[in-house]
Amino acid sequence: MKAVVADITTLEVDAIVNAANASLLGGGGVDGAIHRAAGRELLAECRTLGGCATGEAKITKGYRLPARFVIHTVGPVWRGGRANEPALLRGCYLKSLEVALENGVRSIAFPSISTGVYGYPIELAAAVAVKAVREFLDGHPACGIEVTFCCFSAADHAIYSALLRA
Ligand code: AR6
């Protein structure tokens, strides 16, 4: 596991994860950036998927992205922490990794799901993210998946880096 500061659409990994919404038909933030970089064919494939529930994940091709796949997951909207947000966010990471494993992905990059438009506090969300990924990798020691946390600011990167050192 490592943390970098980057635009996730530029990363040369097998799969990037999209912090999407339940429609899977695009939006702002990282979702908008991924659809712009991948091109219209990504939206066309997403239209065939019938949406995605919060905490679940679905895979498409990456089209014009350097990444071969996009794994679309839907994070929870932050409602103060008592609406099952941590379990739903954990599900995003675990389901994305399961889909990655099923598709032979060896390297995957995650954005900081739910911490933009959806308002999940970054310190809390990053802790859920690192713990979920760590537990998945511990539970699948032979999977060989290299996980990158793709941060969009130096401040976010500092939070992830501290958790990865712990
Ligand atoms: N590369 C990496 N990270 C990015 C990029 C990028 N190009 N752009 C933004 N981020 P958000 P959410 C970071 O709002 O909170 C969309 O409209 C951003 O700084 O993209 O899960 C969807 O359609 C933040 O740290 O996703 C949904 O409706 C993180 O990505 C809704 O927003 C997530 O911010 C999902 O909200």
CSV table of N, CA and C and ligand atoms in Angstrom, one decimal, residues 6-9 18-23 26-34 73-76 110-120 122 150-153 156, ligand 1:
chain,number,residue,atom,x,y,z
A,6,ALA,N,-2.0,12.8,-6.9
A,6,ALA,CA,-2.1,12.7,-8.3
A,6,ALA,C,-3.5,12.9,-8.8
A,7,ASP,N,-3.7,13.2,-10.1
A,7,ASP,CA,-5.0,13.1,-10.7
A,7,ASP,C,-5.1,11.6,-11.1
A,8,ILE,N,-6.1,11.0,-10.6
A,8,ILE,CA,-6.2,9.5,-10.7
A,8,ILE,C,-6.3,9.1,-12.2
A,9,THR,N,-6.8,10.0,-13.0
A,9,THR,CA,-7.0,9.6,-14.4
A,9,THR,C,-5.7,9.5,-15.2
A,18,ASN,N,-13.7,4.6,-9.2
A,18,ASN,CA,-14.5,5.8,-9.4
A,18,ASN,C,-15.4,5.9,-8.2
A,19,ALA,N,-15.4,7.1,-7.6
A,19,ALA,CA,-16.3,7.5,-6.5
A,19,ALA,C,-17.6,8.0,-7.2
A,20,ALA,N,-18.5,7.1,-7.6
A,20,ALA,CA,-19.6,7.4,-8.4
A,20,ALA,C,-20.9,7.7,-7.6
A,21,ASN,N,-22.0,7.9,-8.3
A,21,ASN,CA,-23.3,7.9,-7.6
A,21,ASN,C,-24.1,6.8,-8.1
A,22,ALA,N,-25.3,6.6,-7.5
A,22,ALA,CA,-26.0,5.3,-7.7
A,22,ALA,C,-26.5,5.2,-9.2
A,23,SER,N,-26.5,6.3,-9.9
A,23,SER,CA,-27.0,6.2,-11.3
A,23,SER,C,-25.8,5.6,-12.2
A,26,GLY,N,-22.4,9.4,-14.3
A,26,GLY,CA,-21.5,10.5,-14.3
A,26,GLY,C,-21.9,11.6,-13.2
A,27,GLY,N,-21.0,12.5,-13.0
A,27,GLY,CA,-21.3,13.6,-12.0
A,27,GLY,C,-20.1,14.5,-12.0
A,28,GLY,N,-19.8,15.1,-10.8
A,28,GLY,CA,-18.7,16.0,-10.7
A,28,GLY,C,-17.5,15.3,-10.1
A,29,GLY,N,-16.6,16.1,-9.5
A,29,GLY,CA,-15.5,15.5,-8.8
A,29,GLY,C,-14.7,14.5,-9.6
A,30,VAL,N,-14.3,13.5,-8.9
A,30,VAL,CA,-13.4,12.5,-9.6
A,30,VAL,C,-14.2,11.7,-10.7
A,31,ASP,N,-15.5,11.6,-10.4
A,31,ASP,CA,-16.4,10.9,-11.4
A,31,ASP,C,-16.4,11.7,-12.7
A,32,GLY,N,-16.6,13.0,-12.7
A,32,GLY,CA,-16.5,13.8,-13.9
A,32,GLY,C,-15.2,13.7,-14.6
A,33,ALA,N,-14.1,13.7,-13.8
A,33,ALA,CA,-12.8,13.7,-14.4
A,33,ALA,C,-12.5,12.4,-15.1
A,34,ILE,N,-13.0,11.3,-14.5
A,34,ILE,CA,-12.8,9.9,-15.1
A,34,ILE,C,-13.6,9.8,-16.4
A,73,THR,N,-17.7,2.5,-7.7
A,73,THR,CA,-18.3,2.2,-6.4
A,73,THR,C,-19.1,3.5,-5.9
A,74,VAL,N,-20.0,3.3,-5.0
A,74,VAL,CA,-20.9,4.4,-4.6
A,74,VAL,C,-20.7,4.5,-3.1
A,75,GLY,N,-20.0,5.6,-2.6
A,75,GLY,CA,-19.8,5.8,-1.2
A,75,GLY,C,-21.1,6.3,-0.6
A,76,PRO,N,-21.1,6.3,0.8
A,76,PRO,CA,-22.2,6.9,1.5
A,76,PRO,C,-22.1,8.4,1.6
A,110,PHE,N,-7.2,3.9,-5.6
A,110,PHE,CA,-8.5,4.4,-5.0
A,110,PHE,C,-8.4,5.9,-4.8
A,111,PRO,N,-9.5,6.7,-5.1
A,111,PRO,CA,-9.6,8.0,-4.6
A,111,PRO,C,-10.1,8.0,-3.2
A,112,SER,N,-10.2,9.1,-2.6
A,112,SER,CA,-10.7,9.1,-1.2
A,112,SER,C,-12.2,9.2,-1.3
A,113,ILE,N,-12.8,8.0,-1.4
A,113,ILE,CA,-14.2,7.9,-1.6
A,113,ILE,C,-15.1,8.6,-0.5
A,114,SER,N,-16.1,9.3,-1.0
A,114,SER,CA,-17.1,10.0,-0.1
A,114,SER,C,-16.6,11.3,0.5
A,115,THR,N,-15.3,11.7,0.4
A,115,THR,CA,-14.8,12.8,1.1
A,115,THR,C,-14.9,14.1,0.4
A,116,GLY,N,-15.5,14.1,-0.8
A,116,GLY,CA,-15.7,15.4,-1.5
A,116,GLY,C,-17.1,15.8,-1.4
A,117,VAL,N,-17.9,15.7,-2.5
A,117,VAL,CA,-19.3,16.1,-2.5
A,117,VAL,C,-20.1,15.4,-1.3
A,118,TYR,N,-19.7,14.2,-1.0
A,118,TYR,CA,-20.5,13.4,-0.1
A,118,TYR,C,-20.2,13.8,1.4
A,119,GLY,N,-19.1,14.6,1.6
A,119,GLY,CA,-18.9,15.2,2.9
A,119,GLY,C,-18.4,14.4,4.1
A,120,TYR,N,-17.9,13.2,3.8
A,120,TYR,CA,-17.3,12.3,4.9
A,120,TYR,C,-16.0,12.9,5.4
A,122,ILE,N,-12.4,13.6,6.2
A,122,ILE,CA,-11.3,12.9,5.6
A,122,ILE,C,-10.5,12.0,6.6
A,150,CYS,N,-4.9,7.3,-4.0
A,150,CYS,CA,-4.6,8.5,-4.8
A,150,CYS,C,-5.2,9.7,-4.2
A,151,CYS,N,-4.4,10.6,-3.6
A,151,CYS,CA,-4.9,11.8,-2.9
A,151,CYS,C,-4.9,13.0,-3.8
A,152,PHE,N,-5.8,13.9,-3.6
A,152,PHE,CA,-5.9,15.0,-4.5
A,152,PHE,C,-5.3,16.3,-3.9
A,153,SER,N,-4.8,16.2,-2.6
A,153,SER,CA,-4.2,17.3,-2.0
A,153,SER,C,-3.1,16.8,-1.1
A,156,ASP,N,-4.5,15.7,2.3
A,156,ASP,CA,-5.0,14.4,2.3
A,156,ASP,C,-3.9,13.4,2.4
B,1,AR6,N1,-8.1,12.5,-9.0
B,1,AR6,C1,-8.1,12.0,-7.7
B,1,AR6,N2,-8.9,12.5,-6.8
B,1,AR6,C2,-9.8,13.4,-7.1
B,1,AR6,C3,-10.0,13.9,-8.4
B,1,AR6,C4,-9.1,13.4,-9.4
B,1,AR6,N3,-9.1,13.8,-10.7
B,1,AR6,N4,-11.0,14.8,-8.5
B,1,AR6,C5,-11.5,14.9,-7.2
B,1,AR6,N5,-10.8,14.0,-6.4
B,1,AR6,P1,-15.8,13.4,-5.0
B,1,AR6,P2,-17.6,11.8,-3.3
B,1,AR6,C6,-10.9,13.8,-5.0
B,1,AR6,O1,-16.6,14.6,-4.7
B,1,AR6,O2,-17.4,12.6,-2.1
B,1,AR6,C7,-19.8,13.0,-7.9
B,1,AR6,O3,-20.6,14.1,-8.4
B,1,AR6,C8,-11.6,14.8,-4.1
B,1,AR6,O4,-10.7,15.8,-3.7
B,1,AR6,O5,-15.3,13.2,-6.3
B,1,AR6,O6,-17.6,10.3,-3.2
B,1,AR6,C9,-20.4,11.7,-8.0
B,1,AR6,O7,-21.1,11.5,-9.2
B,1,AR6,C10,-12.0,14.0,-2.9
B,1,AR6,O8,-10.9,13.8,-2.1
B,1,AR6,O9,-16.6,12.1,-4.6
B,1,AR6,C11,-21.3,11.6,-6.8
B,1,AR6,O10,-22.5,12.2,-7.1
B,1,AR6,C12,-12.3,12.6,-3.5
B,1,AR6,O11,-11.8,12.6,-4.9
B,1,AR6,C13,-20.5,12.3,-5.8
B,1,AR6,O12,-19.7,13.3,-6.5
B,1,AR6,C14,-13.8,12.3,-3.6
B,1,AR6,O13,-14.6,13.4,-3.9
B,1,AR6,C15,-19.6,11.4,-5.0
B,1,AR6,O14,-19.0,12.2,-3.9
